[in-house]
CSV table of C-alpha atoms in Angstrom, one decimal:
chain,number,residue,atom,x,y,z
A,1,MET,CA,-36.3,274.5,69.0
A,2,GLN,CA,-35.6,273.0,71.6
A,3,VAL,CA,-38.1,275.4,73.9
A,4,VAL,CA,-40.2,274.9,71.0
A,5,LEU,CA,-40.2,271.0,71.5
A,6,PHE,CA,-40.5,271.2,75.0
A,7,GLY,CA,-43.6,273.6,74.7
A,8,ILE,CA,-45.4,271.0,72.9
A,9,CYS,CA,-44.3,268.4,74.6
A,10,ALA,CA,-45.1,269.4,78.1
A,11,LEU,CA,-48.5,270.6,76.4
A,12,LEU,CA,-49.5,267.7,75.3
A,13,ALA,CA,-48.4,265.9,78.4
A,14,ILE,CA,-50.4,268.0,80.6
A,15,VAL,CA,-53.8,267.4,78.2
A,16,GLY,CA,-53.1,263.4,78.5
A,17,ALA,CA,-52.5,263.7,82.0
A,18,VAL,CA,-55.9,265.8,82.4
A,19,GLY,CA,-58.0,263.7,80.3
A,20,VAL,CA,-56.8,260.5,81.8
A,21,ILE,CA,-58.5,261.5,84.8
A,22,THR,CA,-61.2,263.1,83.4
A,23,ALA,CA,-62.3,261.2,80.5
A,24,ARG,CA,-65.5,259.3,81.2
A,25,ASN,CA,-64.6,255.8,78.8
A,26,PRO,CA,-62.0,253.7,80.4
A,27,VAL,CA,-60.8,253.3,76.9
A,28,TYR,CA,-60.2,256.7,76.1
A,29,SER,CA,-58.6,257.1,79.8
A,30,ALA,CA,-56.2,254.6,78.6
A,31,LEU,CA,-55.7,256.7,75.1
A,32,PHE,CA,-54.8,259.7,76.7
A,33,LEU,CA,-51.9,257.6,79.1
A,34,VAL,CA,-50.5,256.9,75.8
A,35,LEU,CA,-50.8,260.6,74.7
A,36,ASN,CA,-48.9,261.4,78.2
A,37,PHE,CA,-46.2,258.7,77.4
A,38,PHE,CA,-45.3,260.0,74.5
A,39,SER,CA,-45.0,263.4,75.5
A,40,LEU,CA,-42.8,262.3,78.2
A,41,ALA,CA,-40.6,260.6,75.9
A,42,GLY,CA,-40.7,263.6,73.9
A,43,LEU,CA,-39.5,265.6,76.9
A,44,TYR,CA,-36.6,262.8,77.3
A,45,LEU,CA,-35.2,263.9,73.9
A,46,SER,CA,-35.3,267.3,74.6
A,47,LEU,CA,-32.8,266.8,77.7
A,48,GLU,CA,-30.9,264.8,74.9
A,49,ALA,CA,-31.9,261.0,76.8
A,50,GLN,CA,-32.5,259.4,73.1
A,51,PHE,CA,-32.4,255.4,74.9
A,52,LEU,CA,-35.0,256.5,77.9
A,53,ALA,CA,-37.6,258.1,75.5
A,54,VAL,CA,-37.2,255.3,73.3
A,55,THR,CA,-37.1,252.8,76.1
A,56,GLN,CA,-40.6,254.9,77.4
A,57,VAL,CA,-42.2,254.2,74.4
A,58,ILE,CA,-41.0,250.5,74.0
A,59,VAL,CA,-42.4,249.6,77.7
A,60,TYR,CA,-45.1,251.8,78.4
A,61,ALA,CA,-46.9,252.3,75.3
A,62,GLY,CA,-46.0,249.8,73.3
A,63,ALA,CA,-46.7,246.7,76.3
A,64,ILE,CA,-48.0,247.9,79.5
A,65,VAL,CA,-50.8,250.2,78.2
A,66,VAL,CA,-52.0,247.4,75.6
A,67,LEU,CA,-52.8,245.1,78.4
A,68,PHE,CA,-54.9,248.0,80.2
A,69,LEU,CA,-56.3,248.1,77.1
A,70,PHE,CA,-56.6,244.6,76.8
A,71,VAL,CA,-58.3,244.1,80.4
A,72,ILE,CA,-60.7,247.2,79.7
A,73,MET,CA,-61.5,245.6,76.4
A,74,LEU,CA,-62.7,242.3,77.7
A,75,LEU,CA,-64.9,243.9,80.6
A,76,ASN,CA,-67.0,245.3,77.9
A,77,LEU,CA,-67.9,248.5,80.6
A,78,ARG,CA,-70.7,250.7,79.1
A,79,PRO,CA,-70.7,254.2,80.1
A,80,GLU,CA,-74.0,253.7,82.1
A,81,ASP,CA,-72.0,251.2,84.4
A,82,LEU,CA,-69.6,253.9,85.6
A,83,PRO,CA,-70.2,255.7,88.6
A,84,ARG,CA,-70.8,259.5,88.5
A,85,PHE,CA,-68.0,262.0,89.6
A,86,ARG,CA,-69.5,263.6,92.9
A,87,LEU,CA,-68.1,265.5,95.6
A,88,ASP,CA,-68.7,264.5,98.8
A,89,ARG,CA,-67.7,264.3,102.2
A,90,THR,CA,-64.0,263.3,101.1
A,91,GLY,CA,-63.8,266.3,98.7
A,92,PRO,CA,-62.8,269.4,100.7
A,93,LEU,CA,-59.6,266.4,101.9
A,94,VAL,CA,-58.9,265.8,98.0
A,95,VAL,CA,-59.0,269.6,97.3
A,96,LEU,CA,-56.9,270.2,100.1
A,97,LEU,CA,-54.5,267.6,99.3
A,98,SER,CA,-54.3,268.6,95.9
A,99,LEU,CA,-53.3,272.2,96.1
A,100,GLY,CA,-50.6,270.9,98.6
A,101,LEU,CA,-49.3,268.9,96.0
A,102,LEU,CA,-49.6,272.0,93.7
A,103,LEU,CA,-48.0,274.3,95.9
A,104,GLY,CA,-44.8,271.8,96.2
A,105,VAL,CA,-44.4,271.3,92.9
A,106,GLY,CA,-44.5,274.8,92.1
A,107,MET,CA,-42.0,275.6,94.9
A,108,GLY,CA,-39.7,272.8,92.9
A,109,ILE,CA,-40.2,274.6,89.4
A,110,TRP,CA,-39.8,277.9,91.2
A,111,SER,CA,-35.9,276.7,92.3
A,112,LEU,CA,-35.4,275.8,89.1
A,113,LEU,CA,-36.2,279.1,87.3
A,114,GLY,CA,-33.2,280.3,85.7
A,115,ALA,CA,-32.1,276.3,84.8
A,116,SER,CA,-31.2,275.6,80.7
A,117,PHE,CA,-30.7,272.5,78.8
A,118,PRO,CA,-27.4,270.8,78.7
A,119,GLN,CA,-25.6,272.8,76.1
A,120,ASP,CA,-22.1,270.8,76.3
A,121,PRO,CA,-21.0,268.3,74.7
A,122,GLN,CA,-20.1,266.3,78.3
A,123,ALA,CA,-24.0,266.7,78.9
A,124,GLN,CA,-24.8,265.4,75.7
A,125,ALA,CA,-23.4,262.4,76.4
A,126,VAL,CA,-24.9,261.5,79.3
A,127,GLY,CA,-28.1,260.2,78.0
A,128,THR,CA,-26.7,257.6,75.5
A,129,VAL,CA,-26.9,254.0,75.5
A,130,GLU,CA,-23.0,254.2,76.6
A,131,SER,CA,-23.0,256.2,79.7
A,132,LEU,CA,-26.1,254.4,80.9
A,133,GLY,CA,-24.9,250.9,80.6
A,134,ARG,CA,-21.7,252.2,82.5
A,135,ALA,CA,-23.6,253.4,85.2
A,136,LEU,CA,-26.0,250.7,85.7
A,137,PHE,CA,-23.5,247.8,85.1
A,138,GLY,CA,-20.9,249.7,87.3
A,139,ARG,CA,-21.8,252.3,89.8
A,140,TYR,CA,-24.8,251.2,90.6
A,141,LEU,CA,-24.4,247.3,89.7
A,142,VAL,CA,-25.8,246.2,93.0
A,143,GLY,CA,-28.8,248.0,93.0
A,144,PHE,CA,-29.7,247.0,89.7
A,145,GLU,CA,-29.3,243.8,90.0
A,146,VAL,CA,-31.5,243.9,93.3
A,147,VAL,CA,-34.3,245.8,91.1
A,148,ALA,CA,-34.2,242.6,88.9
A,149,VAL,CA,-34.2,240.0,91.7
A,150,LEU,CA,-37.3,242.0,92.9
A,151,LEU,CA,-38.9,241.9,89.7
A,152,LEU,CA,-38.1,238.4,89.0
A,153,VAL,CA,-39.8,237.6,92.9
A,154,ALA,CA,-43.3,239.4,91.6
A,155,MET,CA,-43.2,237.4,88.5
A,156,ILE,CA,-42.9,234.2,90.4
A,157,GLY,CA,-45.2,235.2,93.0
A,158,SER,CA,-48.5,236.7,90.3
A,159,VAL,CA,-47.8,232.9,88.7
A,160,MET,CA,-48.0,231.4,91.8
A,161,LEU,CA,-51.6,233.4,92.7
A,162,ALA,CA,-52.5,232.7,89.1
A,163,LYS,CA,-52.1,228.8,89.6
A,164,ARG,CA,-53.4,228.5,92.8
A,165,ARG,CA,-57.2,229.4,91.3
A,166,PHE,CA,-57.1,227.4,88.9
A,167,GLN,CA,-56.2,224.5,91.2
B,1,MET,CA,-32.1,274.0,61.9
B,2,ALA,CA,-31.7,275.9,58.6
B,3,PHE,CA,-34.3,274.5,56.1
B,4,GLU,CA,-31.6,274.9,53.3
B,5,SER,CA,-29.4,272.2,55.4
B,6,LEU,CA,-32.7,269.8,55.8
B,7,GLN,CA,-33.6,270.1,51.6
B,8,PRO,CA,-31.7,267.1,50.9
B,9,LYS,CA,-33.4,265.0,53.6
B,10,LEU,CA,-36.8,266.5,52.8
B,11,LEU,CA,-35.7,264.7,48.8
B,12,LEU,CA,-34.9,262.1,50.0
B,13,LEU,CA,-38.1,261.4,52.3
B,14,ALA,CA,-40.5,261.9,49.5
B,15,ALA,CA,-38.1,259.6,47.2
B,16,ALA,CA,-38.4,256.9,49.9
B,17,LEU,CA,-42.1,257.5,50.5
B,18,LEU,CA,-42.9,257.4,47.1
B,19,ALA,CA,-41.1,254.0,46.7
B,20,LEU,CA,-42.5,252.4,50.1
B,21,PHE,CA,-45.9,253.2,48.9
B,22,THR,CA,-45.2,251.9,45.5
B,23,MET,CA,-43.7,248.6,46.7
B,24,ALA,CA,-46.8,248.0,48.9
B,25,ALA,CA,-49.1,248.8,46.4
B,26,TYR,CA,-47.5,246.3,43.3
B,27,THR,CA,-46.9,243.9,46.6
B,28,VAL,CA,-50.2,243.5,46.7
B,29,TYR,CA,-50.6,243.0,42.8
B,30,PHE,CA,-47.7,240.6,43.0
B,31,GLU,CA,-49.5,239.1,46.2
B,32,ARG,CA,-52.0,238.2,43.9
B,33,ARG,CA,-50.1,237.2,40.9
B,34,ILE,CA,-48.0,234.8,42.9
B,35,SER,CA,-50.8,233.0,44.9
B,36,ALA,CA,-52.4,232.5,42.0
B,37,TRP,CA,-49.3,230.7,40.4
B,38,ILE,CA,-48.9,228.5,43.0
B,39,GLN,CA,-52.4,227.4,43.1
B,40,ASN,CA,-52.1,227.1,39.0
B,41,ARG,CA,-54.8,230.0,38.1
B,42,ILE,CA,-54.0,233.0,36.0
B,43,GLY,CA,-54.6,235.9,38.5
B,44,PRO,CA,-55.5,239.4,37.5
B,45,ASN,CA,-54.0,240.2,33.8
B,46,ARG,CA,-56.6,242.5,32.3
B,47,VAL,CA,-55.4,245.6,33.6
B,48,GLY,CA,-52.9,247.0,31.4
B,49,PRO,CA,-49.9,245.0,30.1
B,50,PHE,CA,-50.0,241.7,32.5
B,51,GLY,CA,-52.3,243.7,35.1
B,52,LEU,CA,-49.8,246.1,36.1
B,53,LEU,CA,-52.2,249.0,36.5
B,54,GLN,CA,-54.9,246.5,38.7
B,55,PRO,CA,-53.3,248.7,41.6
B,56,LEU,CA,-54.4,252.0,40.3
B,57,ALA,CA,-57.8,250.2,39.5
B,58,ASP,CA,-57.8,249.0,43.1
B,59,VAL,CA,-57.1,252.3,44.9
B,60,LEU,CA,-60.0,253.8,42.5
B,61,LYS,CA,-62.4,251.6,43.3
B,62,LEU,CA,-61.9,251.9,46.6
B,63,LEU,CA,-62.4,255.8,46.6
B,64,PHE,CA,-65.6,255.6,45.1
B,65,LYS,CA,-67.3,253.0,47.1
B,66,GLU,CA,-69.6,254.5,50.1
B,67,ASP,CA,-68.0,254.6,53.5
B,68,ILE,CA,-69.6,252.9,55.9
B,69,ALA,CA,-69.7,253.3,59.7
B,70,PRO,CA,-71.6,251.1,62.3
B,71,ALA,CA,-74.1,253.0,64.0
B,72,ALA,CA,-73.0,251.7,67.3
B,73,ALA,CA,-69.6,252.1,66.2
B,74,ASP,CA,-67.6,254.9,68.3
B,75,ARG,CA,-67.1,257.6,65.3
B,76,LEU,CA,-63.7,259.0,66.6
B,77,LEU,CA,-61.6,255.6,67.4
B,78,HIS,CA,-63.4,253.6,63.9
B,79,ARG,CA,-62.1,257.0,62.2
B,80,LEU,CA,-58.5,257.1,64.1
B,81,ALA,CA,-57.6,253.6,64.0
B,82,PRO,CA,-56.3,253.2,60.5
B,83,MET,CA,-54.6,256.3,60.5
B,84,ILE,CA,-52.6,254.9,63.3
B,85,SER,CA,-51.8,251.8,61.2
B,86,VAL,CA,-50.6,253.9,58.3
B,87,THR,CA,-48.9,256.2,60.4
B,88,ALA,CA,-46.8,253.6,62.5
B,89,ALA,CA,-46.0,251.6,59.3
B,90,VAL,CA,-44.5,254.5,57.6
B,91,ALA,CA,-42.5,255.9,60.2
B,92,THR,CA,-40.1,253.0,60.2
B,93,ILE,CA,-38.5,254.3,57.1
B,94,GLY,CA,-36.5,256.9,59.1
B,95,VAL,CA,-34.0,254.7,60.0
B,96,LEU,CA,-33.5,252.6,57.3
B,97,PRO,CA,-30.2,252.8,55.2
B,98,PHE,CA,-30.7,253.0,51.7
B,99,ALA,CA,-27.0,253.3,51.1
B,100,HIS,CA,-23.7,254.5,52.4
B,101,ASN,CA,-25.0,257.7,53.9
B,102,LEU,CA,-28.4,258.0,52.4
B,103,ILE,CA,-30.5,257.4,55.2
B,104,LEU,CA,-33.2,259.7,56.8
B,105,ALA,CA,-32.0,260.1,60.6
B,106,ASP,CA,-28.7,257.9,62.0
B,107,VAL,CA,-29.9,258.0,65.3
B,108,ASN,CA,-27.6,256.2,67.5
B,109,ILE,CA,-30.8,254.5,69.1
B,110,GLY,CA,-32.0,253.5,65.1
B,111,ILE,CA,-32.6,249.6,65.8
B,112,LEU,CA,-34.8,250.3,69.3
B,113,TYR,CA,-36.4,253.0,67.6
B,114,ILE,CA,-37.8,250.4,64.7
B,115,LEU,CA,-38.9,248.2,67.8
B,116,ALA,CA,-40.9,250.9,70.0
B,117,ILE,CA,-42.4,252.1,66.7
B,118,THR,CA,-43.6,248.3,65.7
B,119,SER,CA,-44.9,247.9,69.3
B,120,LEU,CA,-47.2,251.0,68.5
B,121,ASN,CA,-48.7,248.9,65.2
B,122,VAL,CA,-50.8,247.3,67.6
B,123,TYR,CA,-53.3,250.2,68.5
B,124,GLY,CA,-54.8,250.7,65.1
B,125,ILE,CA,-55.8,247.1,65.0
B,126,THR,CA,-56.7,246.8,68.9
B,127,LEU,CA,-58.7,250.1,68.3
B,128,SER,CA,-60.3,249.2,65.2
B,129,GLY,CA,-61.1,246.0,66.7
B,130,TRP,CA,-62.8,247.4,70.2
B,131,ALA,CA,-64.4,250.7,68.0
B,132,SER,CA,-66.4,249.0,65.4
B,133,ASN,CA,-68.8,247.5,68.4
B,134,SER,CA,-68.9,244.1,66.7
B,135,LYS,CA,-67.8,241.3,68.3
B,136,TYR,CA,-65.8,239.3,65.4
B,137,ALA,CA,-63.7,242.8,65.3
B,138,LEU,CA,-63.3,243.0,68.9
B,139,LEU,CA,-61.8,238.8,69.0
B,140,GLY,CA,-59.5,240.1,66.3
B,141,GLY,CA,-58.3,242.6,68.1
B,142,LEU,CA,-57.9,240.8,71.5
B,143,ARG,CA,-56.2,238.4,69.5
B,144,SER,CA,-54.1,240.8,68.0
B,145,SER,CA,-52.7,242.6,70.9
B,146,ALA,CA,-52.1,239.4,72.9
B,147,GLN,CA,-49.9,237.8,69.8
B,148,LEU,CA,-48.1,241.1,69.1
B,149,ILE,CA,-47.0,241.1,72.7
B,150,SER,CA,-45.9,237.5,73.1
B,151,TYR,CA,-43.8,237.8,69.8
B,152,GLU,CA,-42.6,241.1,70.4
B,153,ILE,CA,-40.0,239.6,73.5
B,154,ALA,CA,-38.5,237.1,70.9
B,155,MET,CA,-38.1,239.7,68.9
B,156,GLY,CA,-36.7,242.0,70.8
B,157,LEU,CA,-34.1,239.3,72.2
B,158,ALA,CA,-33.0,238.4,68.4
B,159,VAL,CA,-32.4,242.0,67.7
B,160,LEU,CA,-30.5,242.0,70.7
B,161,SER,CA,-28.0,239.5,69.7
B,162,VAL,CA,-27.4,241.3,66.5
B,163,VAL,CA,-26.7,244.8,68.4
B,164,VAL,CA,-24.1,242.3,70.5
B,165,GLN,CA,-22.7,241.0,67.2
B,166,SER,CA,-22.4,244.6,65.7
B,167,GLU,CA,-21.5,246.4,69.0
B,168,SER,CA,-23.8,249.2,68.1
B,169,LEU,CA,-27.5,250.0,67.9
B,170,MET,CA,-27.3,252.5,65.0
B,171,THR,CA,-28.4,250.8,62.0
B,172,SER,CA,-25.8,252.4,60.0
B,173,GLN,CA,-23.4,250.6,62.1
B,174,ILE,CA,-25.2,247.5,62.2
B,175,VAL,CA,-25.1,246.9,58.0
B,176,GLU,CA,-21.5,248.5,58.1
B,177,ALA,CA,-20.0,245.6,60.3
B,178,GLN,CA,-21.3,242.9,58.0
B,179,ALA,CA,-18.9,244.4,55.4
B,180,GLU,CA,-16.7,240.8,56.0
B,181,ILE,CA,-19.5,238.1,56.6
B,182,TRP,CA,-23.7,238.7,56.8
B,183,ASN,CA,-25.3,238.2,59.9
B,184,VAL,CA,-27.4,235.8,58.7
B,185,LEU,CA,-24.2,233.2,58.4
B,186,ARG,CA,-23.0,234.2,61.9
B,187,ASN,CA,-26.2,234.4,63.5
B,188,PRO,CA,-29.0,232.0,61.9
B,189,LEU,CA,-30.8,230.9,64.9
B,190,GLY,CA,-31.0,234.9,65.5
B,191,PHE,CA,-32.4,235.6,62.0
B,192,LEU,CA,-34.7,231.9,62.0
B,193,ILE,CA,-36.2,233.9,65.4
B,194,PHE,CA,-36.4,236.7,63.5
B,195,LEU,CA,-38.0,236.1,60.8
B,196,ILE,CA,-41.1,233.8,62.4
B,197,THR,CA,-41.6,236.8,64.8
B,198,ALA,CA,-41.6,239.0,61.6
B,199,PHE,CA,-44.4,237.1,60.0
B,200,ALA,CA,-46.3,237.2,63.7
B,201,GLU,CA,-46.2,241.0,63.9
B,202,THR,CA,-47.1,241.6,60.4
B,203,ASN,CA,-50.0,239.4,60.8
B,204,ARG,CA,-49.5,237.4,57.9
B,205,LEU,CA,-50.2,233.4,57.5
B,206,PRO,CA,-49.7,231.6,59.3
B,207,PHE,CA,-50.4,233.5,62.2
B,208,ASP,CA,-53.1,235.3,60.4
B,209,LEU,CA,-55.6,234.5,63.8
B,210,PRO,CA,-56.7,238.5,64.2
B,211,GLU,CA,-58.2,238.6,60.6
B,212,ALA,CA,-58.9,234.3,60.6
B,213,GLU,CA,-61.7,234.7,57.7
B,214,GLN,CA,-63.1,231.0,58.6
B,215,GLU,CA,-63.8,232.2,62.1
B,216,LEU,CA,-64.2,236.1,62.4
B,217,VAL,CA,-65.0,237.3,58.9
B,218,ALA,CA,-62.4,239.4,58.7
B,219,GLY,CA,-61.2,239.7,62.3
B,220,TYR,CA,-60.5,243.3,63.5
B,221,HIS,CA,-61.4,245.3,59.6
B,222,THR,CA,-64.8,243.5,59.3
B,223,GLU,CA,-66.5,246.5,60.1
B,224,TYR,CA,-64.4,248.9,57.5
B,225,SER,CA,-65.6,250.0,54.1
B,226,SER,CA,-64.5,252.2,51.4
B,227,MET,CA,-60.8,254.2,52.0
B,228,LYS,CA,-60.6,253.3,55.6
B,229,PHE,CA,-60.8,249.3,54.9
B,230,GLY,CA,-57.5,250.4,52.1
B,231,MET,CA,-55.7,252.0,54.8
B,232,PHE,CA,-55.5,249.0,56.7
B,233,TYR,CA,-54.8,246.8,53.4
B,234,VAL,CA,-51.9,249.7,52.8
B,235,ALA,CA,-51.0,249.1,56.0
B,236,GLU,CA,-50.5,245.2,56.0
B,237,TYR,CA,-48.9,245.2,52.9
B,238,MET,CA,-46.3,248.2,54.2
B,239,ASN,CA,-45.4,246.1,57.3
B,240,VAL,CA,-44.6,243.5,54.9
B,241,VAL,CA,-42.0,245.7,53.1
B,242,LEU,CA,-40.7,247.5,56.0
B,243,SER,CA,-40.0,243.8,57.6
B,244,SER,CA,-38.4,242.5,54.7
B,245,ALA,CA,-35.7,246.3,54.5
B,246,VAL,CA,-35.3,245.1,58.2
B,247,ILE,CA,-34.9,242.1,58.1
B,248,THR,CA,-32.2,242.5,55.1
B,249,THR,CA,-30.6,245.6,57.2
B,250,LEU,CA,-30.2,243.1,60.3
B,251,PHE,CA,-29.1,240.2,58.8
B,252,PHE,CA,-28.2,240.4,54.9
B,253,GLY,CA,-26.1,243.3,54.6
B,254,GLY,CA,-28.5,245.8,54.1
B,255,TYR,CA,-26.9,247.6,50.9
B,256,LEU,CA,-24.0,245.9,51.2
B,257,VAL,CA,-23.3,244.8,47.3
B,258,PRO,CA,-22.6,241.1,47.3
B,259,PHE,CA,-18.5,240.6,46.8
B,260,GLY,CA,-18.7,244.7,46.7
B,261,HIS,CA,-15.1,244.7,47.9
B,262,LEU,CA,-13.7,243.2,44.5
B,263,PHE,CA,-14.9,245.5,42.3
B,264,MET,CA,-17.1,249.1,44.2
B,265,SER,CA,-13.9,251.0,44.8
B,266,ASP,CA,-12.9,251.2,41.0
B,267,LEU,CA,-16.3,252.7,40.7
B,268,PRO,CA,-17.6,256.3,40.4
B,269,ALA,CA,-19.5,257.4,43.5
B,270,TRP,CA,-22.9,257.9,42.0
B,271,ALA,CA,-22.8,254.3,40.5
B,272,ARG,CA,-21.6,252.8,43.9
B,273,THR,CA,-24.8,254.7,45.5
B,274,GLY,CA,-26.7,253.2,42.8
B,275,LEU,CA,-25.8,249.7,43.4
B,276,GLU,CA,-26.3,250.0,46.9
B,277,VAL,CA,-30.0,251.4,46.5
B,278,LEU,CA,-30.3,248.4,44.1
B,279,SER,CA,-28.9,246.0,46.4
B,280,PHE,CA,-31.3,247.0,49.3
B,281,PHE,CA,-34.4,247.0,47.4
B,282,GLY,CA,-33.6,243.7,45.7
B,283,LYS,CA,-32.9,241.8,48.8
B,284,THR,CA,-36.2,243.5,50.5
B,285,GLY,CA,-37.9,242.3,47.5
B,286,PHE,CA,-36.5,238.7,47.7
B,287,PHE,CA,-38.1,238.6,51.0
B,288,VAL,CA,-41.5,240.2,50.1
B,289,PHE,CA,-41.3,237.3,47.8
B,290,VAL,CA,-40.7,234.8,50.7
B,291,PHE,CA,-43.6,236.2,52.7
B,292,ILE,CA,-46.4,235.9,50.0
B,293,TRP,CA,-44.3,232.1,49.3
B,294,VAL,CA,-44.7,231.4,53.2
B,295,ARG,CA,-48.7,232.5,52.9
B,296,TRP,CA,-49.9,230.3,50.0
B,297,THR,CA,-48.1,227.4,51.0
B,298,ILE,CA,-48.4,226.6,54.9
B,299,PRO,CA,-51.9,226.8,56.9
B,300,ARG,CA,-53.0,228.5,59.6
B,301,PHE,CA,-51.9,227.8,63.3
B,302,LYS,CA,-54.3,227.5,65.6
B,303,TYR,CA,-54.4,230.0,68.8
B,304,ASN,CA,-53.5,227.5,71.7
B,305,GLN,CA,-50.2,226.7,69.0
B,306,LEU,CA,-49.4,230.4,68.3
B,307,MET,CA,-49.4,230.8,72.1
B,308,ARG,CA,-47.0,227.8,72.9
B,309,LEU,CA,-44.6,228.3,70.0
B,310,GLY,CA,-44.2,231.9,71.2
B,311,TRP,CA,-43.7,231.2,74.7
B,312,VAL,CA,-42.5,227.9,75.3
B,313,TYR,CA,-40.2,227.4,71.9
B,314,LEU,CA,-39.1,230.8,70.7
B,315,PHE,CA,-38.7,233.0,73.8
B,316,PRO,CA,-36.4,230.3,75.4
B,317,LEU,CA,-34.9,230.1,72.1
B,318,ALA,CA,-33.9,233.5,71.9
B,319,VAL,CA,-32.5,233.5,75.0
B,320,LEU,CA,-30.4,230.8,74.3
B,321,ASN,CA,-29.0,232.3,71.2
B,322,LEU,CA,-28.5,235.7,73.1
B,323,VAL,CA,-26.7,234.0,75.3
B,324,LEU,CA,-24.5,231.2,72.7
B,325,VAL,CA,-24.1,234.9,70.4
B,326,ALA,CA,-22.3,236.7,73.7
B,327,LEU,CA,-20.4,234.2,74.7
B,328,ALA,CA,-18.8,233.8,71.2
B,329,ARG,CA,-18.4,237.5,71.3
B,330,MET,CA,-16.1,237.2,74.7
B,331,LEU,CA,-13.9,234.0,73.1
B,332,PHE,CA,-13.5,235.0,69.5
């Protein structure tokens, strides 16, 4: 059951990821991104991380990509406005970097071969809201609060930038 | 999982879907009858006794209409958008408790699942607006996405205040936590905020700017006809029914029967379950009526008023409410 779920989600995630960069129309790119996020949520579910899965959908699929779509739709791009993809001088570099990344990821996966899904109830409890909350507000409290301040600063900064342009 | 163990769940799923579709269809009928009553008209009363077969006639008519798509439309997305709308609406029933132990999936993040699914609602509307390649539809889609994102925050905070009170994200436990007193009495401000945001999230008057008839023809579904239009229509009324069901679950004791502790323990199990299901659908039906009642009573907001209400009033109020509820929880 878990293996089947993993297979479907992993396949859809890859299809979505490839679709994001190959789709000619930016609206389709954004939609492929949603597909990718959904498949990732499915992968989280197969790892018993329910809270993470739902947060993934609420934050990324439900809010961030909607904002992307909002901007893309307002730009009203026509397919002919978009540059065609072609291999120029940076081409070989791109291929080299991609191959390097693929190799790195491949080695990572190779070392994980034989690992299995969490089976014991102890491991299953890790993904629940309770254990996540304990971890965030206990052991990792400082880091959590620092990230919160960082987000606040970024938000104030963007509001300031937007205000200055109008004055 | 073996198929036998799934069978009762599948039966429940079929029953829940049937109930949802029927309620959505008859909400359309009651909307027309109640609006007629409010405006001193008669309303549809020709098809069947009291016009009760009107929804059936409407659906048949829609099915036989020609299905037209604009020549410049994006065919695939134009077709996909209504499907997304209906799917996002239907998926909510998975975590609604209809009675004690009568729930499709009692997952431990139930209420977050509802928030996640409602946040997907916006795709159907936004995409239909863009794919139609029409300026009215596009404006409707844009308005809708901005509106849904703005009101989602206040809605999430209102839900969070309920979670703080119930100390659980499971819908069944949120209901059971109201056995002594309903959440609406313990958390009236949260209820008010949730009710207002629910109106905004379902695109109902006074927040129906995505389909404001006077400005945008019909907004995001201007370029839809036949059953594709019908699907948007069904999705809208399903969302009304489901929002009512969620309001019932979060604030009005869900399936709990009022004063049930006085007599429920003497009844056999089947009667208890029956009463609880009746209580759940009765309360849901009442809120469906409230949705209709408000629609035909209050005029539409302007767009700047809508944004101001969402960000300047509801959002800080929801934060304040959350802090108050948390403080009360710590002190008492």
